[in-house]
């Protein structure tokens, strides 16, 4: 194996197990390492067609490296399933599930490896002795035992396996763990690698969510937002609570709401309802497609022009199966909202309800306290989390003066803001410093959004830095770039004393203290 640096040694490990007649330094290992540079260290044992010696070598490296993810293609897919994987997530690509039968066509032939091998051996011969060793392994039993941790990417255009591998895996694997495509062949090149990168990203993200839940001791009463920094401060989304996300225009409130909906409904498969009183379901649908195109089609901000050319079939299929329910009833009343929520809970077990915007609920402009109390009671009585998206009156906004809004009634908004604060269990203010020229630095720093916790589990004001990806209209955790010396997490956060002083003045103004 290549010598590694101290920094690389600290990265989590992804293991790649190559296929028949390949080697540890083949192109796929290089592509995986390049794609996950700085996120994973990719190790690749060099194996051959002998299952006993190969699995012994793989298991030895697993014991040393403790990989989080093990990826195997073709015969390497079979070895991935059969190895002593411990708690690793397993990703197999066009796995050769019946190696003795498949490899027999090359028995007693002198074969050459497709790439230079690290062991210096460039030829191989399959014998009956080697092929018969596969008889001692029960791949069907292994598939059943490891069902929860196996993910598969299979092609219907596999020139070696046909669709036999799909026929075996389809009834055994979890539906969401099996990806079937027709855009690549057995060796998984081109579009196949893009799909593999996407699948590995999903597997990695599911592990992060699981780890976050363990760190925060989340139980059946709490749901992860999918944003680790946010969850660490807030404790996640608690069932039975009313949460308000607020901010001035252009802060990303709708994008934040959609991000929560997708993290909960698509990634965690937890039933979630989205009441969009301001824009239609069709508009929400378009934003969802753009929101998640980067995950499903390996699109980055740099090549986002490709978004208009892609085929959305896979994403649409996932959305069709996801427990996400949209309602765009205009000028809806609180009674109608409660009736719809009760119905959604009864039929689909909805756990989270998102309402955008709070001010557009019919009757809010008359008695806001009544609306807030009703929403709080619905959340508590039905054991769900209700998240409302709310506008914020200009005089209750920190750090930056604003021109007057002609349609704002100061007395009404003061009382409404007090009602929101009193009845909400958690109040989050979204604030984009760069929007007002308060941050300079790299392009990444311009997309920083501070989630300021105005009211939460702690009395002290707290801030979770987030990143808004404007081209994809979605939020992610903020990670400081080492190369960007002008921005670090500590620099992103507003001066804490200044914010705490603003908070006290704000609370006094609306009569909370």
GROMACS .gro file of N, CA and C in nm, residues 33 110 116 225 228 271 287 299 429 503 507:
model
   33
   33UNK      N    1  -1.083   0.762  -0.509
   33UNK     CA    2  -1.000   0.846  -0.423
   33UNK      C    3  -1.007   0.992  -0.465
  110UNK      N    4  -0.522  -1.956  -2.011
  110UNK     CA    5  -0.419  -1.863  -1.965
  110UNK      C    6  -0.469  -1.721  -1.990
  116UNK      N    7  -0.167  -0.334  -1.458
  116UNK     CA    8  -0.046  -0.378  -1.387
  116UNK      C    9  -0.077  -0.407  -1.241
  225UNK      N   10  -3.283   1.698   1.178
  225UNK     CA   11  -3.310   1.791   1.069
  225UNK      C   12  -3.225   1.758   0.947
  228UNK      N   13  -2.624   1.871   1.088
  228UNK     CA   14  -2.561   1.827   1.212
  228UNK      C   15  -2.539   1.942   1.310
  271UNK      N   16  -4.264   1.032   0.739
  271UNK     CA   17  -4.374   1.104   0.675
  271UNK      C   18  -4.378   1.252   0.716
  287UNK      N   19  -3.885   2.334  -0.747
  287UNK     CA   20  -3.776   2.366  -0.655
  287UNK      C   21  -3.716   2.240  -0.596
  299UNK      N   22  -2.408   1.662  -0.991
  299UNK     CA   23  -2.393   1.797  -1.046
  299UNK      C   24  -2.340   1.889  -0.936
  429UNK      N   25  -3.388   3.236   1.381
  429UNK     CA   26  -3.377   3.349   1.290
  429UNK      C   27  -3.267   3.320   1.187
  503UNK      N   28  -3.057   4.103   2.168
  503UNK     CA   29  -3.166   4.015   2.210
  503UNK      C   30  -3.240   4.073   2.330
  507UNK      N   31  -3.630   4.176   2.324
  507UNK     CA   32  -3.727   4.115   2.415
  507UNK      C   33  -3.800   4.222   2.498
   0.00000   0.00000   0.00000
